[in-house]
N, CA, C and O atoms as a DFTB+ gen file, in Angstrom:
660 C
 N C O
     1  1     117.135      89.367      91.094
     2  2     116.348      89.789      90.437
     3  2     116.554      90.304      89.268
     4  3     115.435      90.392      88.762
     5  1     117.605      90.837      88.282
     6  2     117.724      91.468      87.284
     7  2     117.354      90.545      86.611
     8  3     116.504      90.744      85.744
     9  1     117.961      89.114      86.853
    10  2     117.948      88.070      86.014
    11  2     116.489      87.343      86.025
    12  3     115.532      87.001      85.330
    13  1     116.660      87.350      86.430
    14  2     115.140      86.470      86.556
    15  2     113.741      87.208      85.822
    16  3     113.102      86.761      84.870
    17  1     113.506      88.407      86.546
    18  2     112.532      89.405      85.485
    19  2     112.596      88.969      83.855
    20  3     111.659      88.599      83.148
    21  1     114.568      89.201      83.356
    22  2     115.129      89.359      81.842
    23  2     114.180      88.054      81.277
    24  3     113.346      88.200      80.383
    25  1     114.446      86.800      81.932
    26  2     113.961      85.356      81.639
    27  2     112.672      85.324      81.505
    28  3     112.053      84.925      80.519
    29  1     112.000      85.983      83.060
    30  2     110.738      85.693      82.556
    31  2     109.514      86.645      81.083
    32  3     108.446      86.480      80.494
    33  1     110.868      87.775      81.188
    34  2     109.820      88.178      79.471
    35  2     110.803      87.852      79.162
    36  3     111.570      88.674      79.664
    37  1     111.707      86.704      78.290
    38  2     111.757      86.030      77.541
    39  2     110.758      85.099      76.780
    40  3     110.358      84.795      75.656
    41  1     110.570      84.766      78.513
    42  2     109.570      83.654      78.113
    43  2     108.377      83.771      78.035
    44  3     107.601      83.142      77.316
    45  1     108.175      84.556      78.747
    46  2     106.864      85.517      77.388
    47  2     106.858      86.326      76.294
    48  3     105.800      86.819      75.903
    49  1     107.610      86.474      75.896
    50  2     107.405      86.839      74.904
    51  2     108.054      85.795      74.082
    52  3     107.827      86.221      72.949
    53  1     108.797      84.570      73.922
    54  2     108.751      83.711      73.189
    55  2     107.314      82.528      72.848
    56  3     107.075      81.661      72.008
    57  1     106.359      83.330      74.475
    58  2     105.437      82.600      74.023
    59  2     103.605      83.814      72.895
    60  3     102.478      83.372      72.670
    61  1     104.134      85.139      72.559
    62  2     103.364      85.283      71.805
    63  2     103.451      86.638      72.634
    64  3     103.929      87.111      71.602
    65  1     103.445      87.483      73.330
    66  2     102.309      88.338      74.669
    67  2     103.915      89.530      73.819
    68  3     105.117      89.316      73.661
    69  1     102.972      90.733      73.494
    70  2     103.594      92.079      73.014
    71  2     103.011      92.679      74.109
    72  3     102.350      93.646      73.731
    73  1     102.956      92.477      75.659
    74  2     102.452      93.815      76.530
    75  2     102.740      92.698      77.442
    76  3     102.288      91.554      77.387
    77  1     103.720      93.303      78.452
    78  2     103.539      92.686      79.952
    79  2     102.703      93.728      80.628
    80  3     102.419      94.705      79.935
    81  1     102.069      93.677      82.381
    82  2     101.897      94.755      83.165
    83  2     103.321      93.953      83.913
    84  3     103.588      92.752      83.974
    85  1     103.896      94.870      84.307
    86  2     105.370      94.510      86.215
    87  2     104.507      95.547      87.264
    88  3     104.775      96.744      87.157
    89  1     103.947      95.325      87.817
    90  2     103.707      95.839      88.936
    91  2     105.058      96.467      90.264
    92  3     106.071      95.789      90.441
    93  1     104.899      97.370      90.805
    94  2     105.467      98.092      91.993
    95  2     105.118      97.446      93.421
    96  3     105.657      97.996      94.381
    97  1     104.501      96.635      93.613
    98  2     103.735      95.830      94.855
    99  2     104.341      95.038      95.246
   100  3     104.474      94.226      94.330
   101  1     105.134      94.528      96.581
   102  2     105.881      93.697      97.181
   103  2     104.935      92.469      96.988
   104  3     103.713      92.491      97.136
   105  1     105.828      91.212      96.573
   106  2     104.607      89.938      96.559
   107  2     104.170      89.772      97.748
   108  3     103.374      88.834      97.761
   109  1     104.324      90.273      98.828
   110  2     103.678      90.050      99.537
   111  2     102.502      90.746      99.485
   112  3     101.467      90.121      99.716
   113  1     102.443      92.013      99.206
   114  2     101.262      92.707      99.414
   115  2     100.870      94.054      99.949
   116  3      99.913      94.767      99.647
   117  1     101.920      94.248     100.890
   118  2     102.352      95.673     102.063
   119  2     103.699      95.880     101.764
   120  3     104.661      95.155     102.016
   121  1     103.643      97.147     101.098
   122  2     104.215      98.369     100.549
   123  2     105.049      97.930      98.830
   124  3     105.033      96.794      98.356
   125  1     105.615      98.974      98.261
   126  2     106.481      98.760      96.865
   127  2     107.076      98.653      96.689
   128  3     107.601      99.112      97.704
   129  1     108.344      98.164      95.764
   130  2     109.670      98.005      95.565
   131  2     109.906      99.837      95.619
   132  3     109.166     100.813      95.494
   133  1     111.369      99.608      95.878
   134  2     111.537     101.629      96.121
   135  2     111.267     101.415      94.256
   136  3     111.144     100.441      93.513
   137  1     111.267     103.140      94.052
   138  2     111.447     103.489      93.325
   139  2     112.948     102.850      91.525
   140  3     113.048     102.609      90.322
   141  1     113.656     102.948      92.857
   142  2     115.524     102.379      91.616
   143  2     115.168     101.423      91.878
   144  3     115.044     100.822      90.812
   145  1     114.665     100.312      93.294
   146  2     114.333      98.899      92.182
   147  2     113.504      98.595      91.479
   148  3     113.721      97.751      90.609
   149  1     112.031      99.307      91.658
   150  2     111.692      99.484      90.226
   151  2     112.144      99.242      88.529
   152  3     112.020      98.723      87.419
   153  1     112.532      99.799      89.132
   154  2     113.321     100.566      88.219
   155  2     114.727      99.385      87.139
   156  3     115.035      99.160      85.969
   157  1     114.995      99.118      88.064
   158  2     116.440      97.895      87.920
   159  2     115.400      96.884      86.764
   160  3     115.490      96.634      85.562
   161  1     114.305      96.449      87.987
   162  2     113.641      95.215      87.244
   163  2     112.701      95.661      85.788
   164  3     112.447      94.882      84.869
   165  1     112.234      97.274      85.874
   166  2     111.593      97.257      84.556
   167  2     113.161      97.482      83.547
   168  3     113.264      96.739      82.571
   169  1     114.017      98.233      83.751
   170  2     115.122      98.903      82.467
   171  2     115.866      96.402      82.228
   172  3     116.694      95.978      81.421
   173  1     115.451      95.971      82.782
   174  2     116.703      94.163      82.597
   175  2     114.316      93.912      81.402
   176  3     114.289      93.512      80.238
   177  1     113.320      94.176      81.970
   178  2     112.294      93.729      81.016
   179  2     113.017      94.450      79.168
   180  3     113.334      93.724      78.225
   181  1     113.077      95.904      79.185
   182  2     112.951      96.312      78.441
   183  2     114.170      96.107      77.662
   184  3     114.230      96.351      76.457
   185  1     115.881      95.314      78.891
   186  2     116.474      94.928      77.465
   187  2     116.339      93.619      76.998
   188  3     116.872      93.018      76.065
   189  1     114.794      93.029      78.582
   190  2     114.716      91.316      77.179
   191  2     114.738      91.891      75.505
   192  3     115.531      91.956      74.566
   193  1     113.391      92.230      75.809
   194  2     112.288      92.598      74.855
   195  2     113.081      93.429      73.627
   196  3     112.817      93.424      72.425
   197  1     114.613      94.457      74.660
   198  2     115.318      94.671      73.180
   199  2     116.096      93.487      72.193
   200  3     116.200      93.421      70.968
   201  1     116.439      92.862      72.954
   202  2     117.468      91.235      73.225
   203  2     116.157      90.687      72.236
   204  3     116.804      90.407      71.227
   205  1     114.852      90.388      71.921
   206  2     114.255      89.261      71.361
   207  2     113.841      90.277      70.290
   208  3     113.064      89.653      69.567
   209  1     113.938      91.238      69.928
   210  2     113.606      92.772      68.801
   211  2     112.304      92.525      68.627
   212  3     111.834      92.416      67.494
   213  1     111.433      92.385      69.928
   214  2     110.249      92.541      69.665
   215  2     109.798      94.070      70.512
   216  3     110.380      94.382      71.551
   217  1     108.776      94.879      69.953
   218  2     108.031      96.875      70.735
   219  2     107.740      96.323      71.480
   220  3     106.562      96.073      71.224
   221  1     108.325      95.269      73.547
   222  2     107.431      94.819      74.048
   223  2     106.605      96.117      74.511
   224  3     107.266      97.149      74.398
   225  1     104.712      96.368      75.233
   226  2     104.827      97.035      75.574
   227  2     104.808      96.282      77.136
   228  3     104.561      95.111      77.424
   229  1     105.259      97.728      78.225
   230  2     105.251      97.661      79.309
   231  2     104.763      98.920      80.059
   232  3     104.943     100.134      80.155
   233  1     103.951      97.764      80.587
   234  2     102.281      99.097      80.936
   235  2     103.407      99.281      82.961
   236  3     103.267      98.272      83.652
   237  1     104.065     100.122      83.441
   238  2     104.295      99.720      84.723
   239  2     103.227     100.032      85.628
   240  3     102.800     101.162      85.393
   241  1     102.736      99.563      86.406
   242  2     101.651      99.766      87.467
   243  2     102.524     100.343      88.769
   244  3     103.644     100.321      89.279
   245  1     101.649     100.688      88.871
   246  2     101.777     101.773      90.552
   247  2     101.134     101.258      91.296
   248  3     100.013     101.430      90.817
   249  1     100.963     100.479      92.558
   250  2     100.169     100.389      93.351
   251  2      99.298     101.143      94.725
   252  3      98.466     100.706      95.520
   253  1     100.281     103.123      94.445
   254  2     100.526     103.936      95.046
   255  2      99.018     103.392      95.517
   256  3      98.836     102.635      96.470
   257  1      98.311     103.761      94.929
   258  2      96.655     104.188      95.457
   259  2      96.179     102.800      95.561
   260  3      94.972     102.870      95.796
   261  1      96.587     101.464      95.492
   262  2      95.499     100.738      96.058
   263  2      95.915     100.158      97.537
   264  3      95.535      99.093      98.024
   265  1      96.891     101.240      98.194
   266  2      97.999     100.658      99.339
   267  2      97.203     102.119      99.885
   268  3      97.832     102.871     100.630
   269  1      96.085     102.389      99.553
   270  2      95.359     103.322     100.604
   271  2      93.981     103.624     100.386
   272  3      93.592     103.410      99.238
   273  1      92.999     104.147     101.342
   274  2      91.722     103.531     101.071
   275  2      91.496     105.532     100.015
   276  3      92.031     106.641     100.029
   277  1      90.469     104.871      99.365
   278  2      90.633     106.212      98.202
   279  2      90.171     107.191      98.990
   280  3      91.165     107.817      99.360
   281  1      89.308     107.613      99.399
   282  2      89.233     108.578     101.076
   283  2      90.834     109.003     101.838
   284  3      91.145     109.703     102.802
   285  1      91.508     108.280     100.966
   286  2      92.775     108.883     101.819
   287  2      94.057     109.815      99.993
   288  3      94.979     110.596      99.757
   289  1      93.262     109.064      99.461
   290  2      93.969     109.650      98.406
   291  2      94.240     111.312      98.194
   292  3      93.429     111.866      98.936
   293  1      94.931     112.185      97.587
   294  2      95.501     113.223      97.876
   295  2      97.007     113.384      97.326
   296  3      97.950     112.592      97.351
   297  1      96.876     114.918      96.735
   298  2      98.890     115.289      96.067
   299  2      99.692     114.107      96.522
   300  3      99.894     113.147      95.778
   301  1     100.055     114.167      97.500
   302  2     100.860     113.946      97.724
   303  2     100.938     111.891      97.318
   304  3     102.022     111.309      97.303
   305  1     100.094     111.429      97.146
   306  2     100.567     110.367      96.966
   307  2     100.506     110.636      95.330
   308  3     101.149     109.719      94.819
   309  1      99.918     111.650      94.151
   310  2     100.259     111.750      93.181
   311  2     101.533     112.467      92.702
   312  3     101.682     112.886      91.554
   313  1     102.388     112.562      93.638
   314  2     103.488     113.454      93.753
   315  2     104.038     112.528      93.575
   316  3     105.079     112.446      92.924
   317  1     103.664     111.950      93.922
   318  2     104.973     110.430      94.412
   319  2     104.506     108.921      93.045
   320  3     105.259     107.953      92.937
   321  1     103.547     109.018      92.409
   322  2     102.759     108.780      91.631
   323  2     103.843     109.616      90.452
   324  3     104.951     109.289      90.026
   325  1     103.138     110.584      90.220
   326  2     104.203     111.556      89.399
   327  2     106.157     110.723      89.261
   328  3     106.762     110.217      88.315
   329  1     106.416     110.899      90.279
   330  2     108.363     110.271      90.160
   331  2     107.922     108.742      89.999
   332  3     107.245     109.193      89.074
   333  1     107.797     108.116      89.999
   334  2     107.632     106.927      89.944
   335  2     107.295     106.942      88.278
   336  3     108.272     106.859      87.535
   337  1     105.624     107.068      87.520
   338  2     105.891     107.496      85.980
   339  2     107.300     108.260      85.194
   340  3     107.475     107.820      84.058
   341  1     108.396     109.415      85.674
   342  2     109.252     109.684      85.079
   343  2     110.107     108.867      85.309
   344  3     110.919     108.648      84.410
   345  1     110.262     107.911      86.979
   346  2     111.754     107.132      86.314
   347  2     111.859     106.133      85.807
   348  3     112.888     105.744      85.254
   349  1     110.001     105.037      85.961
   350  2     109.724     104.133      84.667
   351  2     109.762     105.058      84.020
   352  3     110.981     105.108      83.851
   353  1     109.221     106.209      83.281
   354  2     109.646     106.271      81.908
   355  2     110.711     106.253      81.416
   356  3     110.787     105.921      80.233
   357  1     112.000     106.631      82.212
   358  2     113.229     106.409      82.090
   359  2     113.990     106.056      81.846
   360  3     115.069     106.403      81.364
   361  1     112.896     104.165      82.579
   362  2     113.621     102.923      82.565
   363  2     113.458     102.296      81.601
   364  3     114.133     101.268      81.668
   365  1     112.919     102.363      80.730
   366  2     111.514     102.483      79.895
   367  2     110.433     101.675      79.745
   368  3     110.340     100.863      78.825
   369  1     109.581     101.844      80.610
   370  2     108.245     101.599      80.949
   371  2     107.799     102.842      79.287
   372  3     108.433     103.634      78.589
   373  1     106.259     102.275      79.358
   374  2     105.847     102.263      77.747
   375  2     104.644     103.181      78.260
   376  3     104.285     103.990      77.404
   377  1     103.924     103.238      79.491
   378  2     102.546     103.632      79.994
   379  2     102.654     103.031      81.137
   380  3     103.209     101.951      81.338
   381  1     101.826     104.109      82.351
   382  2     101.817     103.727      83.628
   383  2      99.598     103.389      83.835
   384  3      98.462     103.676      83.456
   385  1     100.602     102.473      84.868
   386  2      98.890     101.467      85.065
   387  2      98.512     102.033      86.812
   388  3      99.048     101.465      87.763
   389  1      97.795     102.889      86.956
   390  2      97.347     103.169      88.396
   391  2      96.159     102.094      88.618
   392  3      95.196     102.649      88.087
   393  1      95.708     100.825      89.131
   394  2      94.531     100.576      89.707
   395  2      94.214     101.555      91.067
   396  3      95.072     101.802      91.915
   397  1      92.902     102.034      91.106
   398  2      92.631     102.350      92.481
   399  2      92.135     103.578      92.823
   400  3      91.371     103.926      93.724
   401  1      92.687     104.166      91.970
   402  2      93.057     105.716      91.577
   403  2      91.050     105.733      91.087
   404  3      90.592     104.739      90.524
   405  1      90.058     107.041      91.434
   406  2      89.461     107.393      91.018
   407  2      89.162     108.372      91.247
   408  3      88.079     108.727      90.783
   409  1      90.182     109.639      92.333
   410  2      88.929     111.310      92.164
   411  2      89.382     111.302      90.251
   412  3      90.054     110.510      89.590
   413  1      88.907     112.116      90.011
   414  2      88.125     113.060      88.459
   415  2      88.969     114.001      88.556
   416  3      89.136     114.397      87.402
   417  1      90.032     114.999      89.723
   418  2      90.360     115.366      90.099
   419  2      92.222     114.817      89.672
   420  3      93.079     115.487      89.097
   421  1      92.252     114.403      89.831
   422  2      94.001     113.703      90.589
   423  2      93.745     112.666      89.203
   424  3      94.451     111.660      89.268
   425  1      93.301     112.701      88.583
   426  2      93.145     111.312      87.737
   427  2      93.250     112.812      86.578
   428  3      94.381     112.850      86.092
   429  1      92.499     113.789      86.156
   430  2      93.363     114.463      85.003
   431  2      94.736     115.002      85.388
   432  3      95.814     114.814      84.825
   433  1      94.490     115.614      86.321
   434  2      95.918     115.788      86.538
   435  2      97.551     115.917      86.424
   436  3      98.491     116.673      86.180
   437  1      96.864     113.624      87.056
   438  2      98.142     112.874      86.495
   439  2      98.663     112.475      85.425
   440  3      99.862     112.327      85.189
   441  1      97.085     112.147      84.227
   442  2      97.815     111.194      82.430
   443  2      98.742     114.123      81.895
   444  3      99.742     114.547      81.317
   445  1      97.717     114.751      82.489
   446  2      97.972     116.086      82.321
   447  2      99.474     116.009      82.320
   448  3     100.134     116.699      81.544
   449  1     100.009     115.200      83.155
   450  2     101.905     115.519      84.389
   451  2     102.381     114.396      83.912
   452  3     103.380     113.961      84.486
   453  1     101.840     113.628      82.780
   454  2     102.932     112.063      82.511
   455  2     103.506     111.925      81.826
   456  3     102.961     112.266      80.776
   457  1     104.777     111.455      81.632
   458  2     105.123     111.042      80.452
   459  2     104.568     110.109      79.796
   460  3     104.192     110.309      78.640
   461  1     104.392     108.754      80.495
   462  2     104.032     107.650      80.300
   463  2     102.193     107.815      79.895
   464  3     101.337     107.948      80.769
   465  1     101.896     107.765      78.377
   466  2      99.978     107.321      78.599
   467  2      99.575     106.512      79.409
   468  3      99.906     105.332      79.303
   469  1      98.426     107.128      80.831
   470  2      97.989     106.339      81.284
   471  2      96.806     105.381      81.702
   472  3      95.673     105.862      81.730
   473  1      96.967     104.281      81.972
   474  2      95.352     103.572      82.445
   475  2      94.967     103.473      84.042
   476  3      95.578     103.526      85.110
   477  1      94.000     103.351      83.729
   478  2      93.489     103.050      84.844
   479  2      92.206     101.748      85.342
   480  3      91.426     101.147      84.603
   481  1      92.310     101.683      86.233
   482  2      90.935     100.719      86.576
   483  2      90.081     100.354      86.976
   484  3      90.105      99.938      88.134
   485  1      88.810     100.321      86.164
   486  2      87.220     100.961      86.769
   487  2      86.640      99.656      87.715
   488  3      86.310      98.598      87.180
   489  1      86.541      99.935      89.614
   490  2      86.767      99.684      90.028
   491  2      85.003     100.399      90.547
   492  3      84.321      99.647      91.244
   493  1      84.480     101.614      90.217
   494  2      83.651     101.413      90.644
   495  2      82.392     102.459      89.063
   496  3      82.886     102.841      88.002
   497  1      81.235     102.603      89.346
   498  2      80.806     103.412      88.388
   499  2      80.955     104.701      88.213
   500  3      80.494     105.432      87.337
   501  1      81.443     104.865      88.858
   502  2      82.285     106.822      88.812
   503  2      83.516     106.947      88.937
   504  3      83.959     106.784      90.074
   505  1      84.168     107.169      88.186
   506  2      84.091     107.886      86.166
   507  2      84.125     107.054      85.714
   508  3      84.665     106.079      86.237
   509  1      83.615     107.014      84.619
   510  2      82.539     105.968      83.496
   511  2      83.925     106.105      82.618
   512  3      84.557     107.154      82.498
   513  1      84.266     104.866      82.038
   514  2      85.304     104.975      80.661
   515  2      84.887     106.384      79.312
   516  3      85.427     106.521      78.214
   517  1      83.925     107.120      79.847
   518  2      83.642     107.998      78.695
   519  2      84.636     108.642      79.832
   520  3      85.813     108.281      79.829
   521  1      84.080     109.784      81.004
   522  2      84.463     109.939      81.794
   523  2      86.034     110.422      81.694
   524  3      86.503     111.552      81.558
   525  1      86.747     108.980      81.828
   526  2      88.056     109.146      81.976
   527  2      88.533     108.817      80.965
   528  3      89.623     108.286      81.182
   529  1      88.300     108.849      79.995
   530  2      88.483     109.389      78.286
   531  2      88.581     110.777      78.518
   532  3      89.591     111.480      78.527
   533  1      87.691     111.004      78.657
   534  2      87.775     112.746      78.869
   535  2      88.441     113.530      79.763
   536  3      88.794     114.631      79.340
   537  1      88.742     113.205      81.060
   538  2      89.876     113.232      81.438
   539  2      91.451     112.116      81.086
   540  3      92.106     111.346      81.788
   541  1      91.504     112.387      80.225
   542  2      92.736     111.945      79.029
   543  2      93.441     110.050      79.224
   544  3      94.302     109.377      78.657
   545  1      92.546     109.866      80.246
   546  2      92.690     108.492      80.111
   547  2      93.002     107.506      78.635
   548  3      92.201     106.988      77.857
   549  1      94.479     107.512      78.646
   550  2      95.335     105.790      77.402
   551  2      94.305     104.607      77.653
   552  3      94.927     103.616      77.271
   553  1      93.721     104.412      77.860
   554  2      93.196     103.006      77.678
   555  2      92.855     102.463      79.983
   556  3      93.494     102.635      81.021
   557  1      91.708     101.912      79.651
   558  2      91.172     101.894      80.398
   559  2      90.770      99.974      80.523
   560  3      90.452      99.326      79.526
   561  1      90.907      99.214      82.266
   562  2      91.597      98.299      82.622
   563  2      90.030      97.767      83.282
   564  3      89.499      98.715      83.863
   565  1      89.250      96.599      83.325
   566  2      88.620      96.200      84.209
   567  2      88.796      95.607      85.087
   568  3      87.886      95.415      85.893
   569  1      90.546      94.886      85.326
   570  2      90.908      94.210      85.874
   571  2      89.801      92.989      86.268
   572  3      88.911      93.012      85.418
   573  1      89.523      91.762      87.435
   574  2      88.674      90.496      87.988
   575  2      87.465      90.944      87.871
   576  3      86.803      89.917      88.025
   577  1      86.228      92.382      87.585
   578  2      85.606      92.332      88.369
   579  2      84.674      91.815      87.671
   580  3      83.877      91.038      88.197
   581  1      84.602      92.127      86.436
   582  2      83.423      91.485      85.573
   583  2      83.428      89.596      85.734
   584  3      82.319      89.102      85.529
   585  1      84.770      88.409      86.135
   586  2      85.087      87.558      86.721
   587  2      83.687      87.582      87.624
   588  3      82.610      87.022      87.417
   589  1      84.196      88.593      88.883
   590  2      83.579      87.987      89.762
   591  2      81.826      88.428      90.073
   592  3      80.851      87.787      90.466
   593  1      82.067      89.899      89.650
   594  2      80.385      89.167      89.136
   595  2      79.981      88.547      88.160
   596  3      78.799      88.781      87.903
   597  1      80.384      87.979      87.628
   598  2      79.723      86.753      86.602
   599  2      80.048      85.677      87.488
   600  3      79.424      84.650      87.220
   601  1      80.895      85.586      88.539
   602  2      80.859      84.790      89.261
   603  2      79.227      84.539      89.962
   604  3      78.270      83.787      89.773
   605  1      79.636      85.779      90.959
   606  2      78.001      85.598      91.452
   607  2      76.971      85.563      91.199
   608  3      76.277      85.079      92.094
   609  1      76.362      85.923      90.169
   610  2      75.212      86.211      89.050
   611  2      75.030      84.546      89.009
   612  3      73.931      83.997      88.928
   613  1      76.453      83.772      89.089
   614  2      76.291      82.622      89.228
   615  2      75.891      81.380      90.765
   616  3      75.931      80.176      91.015
   617  1      75.653      82.238      91.199
   618  2      76.410      81.530      92.663
   619  2      74.990      81.819      93.062
   620  3      74.429      80.949      93.728
   621  1      73.986      83.466      92.600
   622  2      72.667      83.473      93.021
   623  2      71.931      82.666      92.286
   624  3      70.808      82.428      92.729
   625  1      72.350      81.994      90.922
   626  2      71.639      81.144      90.445
   627  2      71.341      79.585      90.658
   628  3      70.546      78.676      90.419
   629  1      72.411      79.887      91.207
   630  2      73.162      77.952      91.451
   631  2      71.238      77.997      93.638
   632  3      70.318      77.305      94.074
   633  1      71.935      79.258      93.936
   634  2      71.127      79.549      94.835
   635  2      69.393      79.032      95.061
   636  3      68.757      78.218      95.731
   637  1      69.092      80.383      93.748
   638  2      67.519      79.996      93.098
   639  2      67.413      78.317      92.981
   640  3      66.558      77.824      93.717
   641  1      68.243      77.310      92.076
   642  2      67.763      76.913      91.131
   643  2      67.644      75.929      92.311
   644  3      66.725      75.142      92.080
   645  1      68.401      75.629      93.801
   646  2      68.762      74.094      94.784
   647  2      67.485      74.720      95.824
   648  3      66.751      74.012      96.512
   649  1      67.439      76.188      95.739
   650  2      65.902      76.871      96.761
   651  2      64.251      76.382      96.323
   652  3      63.239      76.234      97.008
   653  1      64.554      76.204      94.709
   654  2      63.282      75.771      93.872
   655  2      62.862      77.298      93.912
   656  3      61.662      77.296      93.641
   657  1      63.101      78.039      94.032
   658  2      62.628      79.119      92.999
   659  2      62.490      79.678      91.975
   660  3      61.829      80.716      91.923
C-alpha cells in the first residue's frame, strides 16, 4: 500500500499537481482506514513530495461525518476528527478536509482546536461560505453539487423540449 501511494503521488506530481486529497474512507465506502493506516499513507505521500522537491499540499480528507447522518453528528465524532487531525498533521498533512459536517458549533470548535487548516464541503444552503469563513474555515469546497445541479437543469430542459412546452 505504501509504495502504491508513493508511486501515485509521484505520478500526479509529474503531471503538474501541487495539491491532492487523500481520503480515509475505505475503497468499499464502508468504514475508515485506522488512524495508523491512514498516517502511513499520508507519510508515503509526503515522502514522495519531498523526493520530487515539490511543496505538495496534502489535504487529508476524513469521512467521519459522511459515515453518519447529520442529525447524529456530535462531540464524540468531533473528538475522533480532532485525533485524526493531530495524527494526520504529524504524518505530513497540510490541511484537513471534513465533508459532511454542517453543524455551526462543531465546525467552529473543529477550526479552533485543529492544528491543521479546515476545509468544509458545502452540502446545503446553511452554513453559507461567508458563515463558514466566520467560523474559521480556511477552504470551502463544493464537491459534485454544482455539476449535479447543472445536470438536473439540463434534464429538465430536455424534458421541456421533448414535451413541447
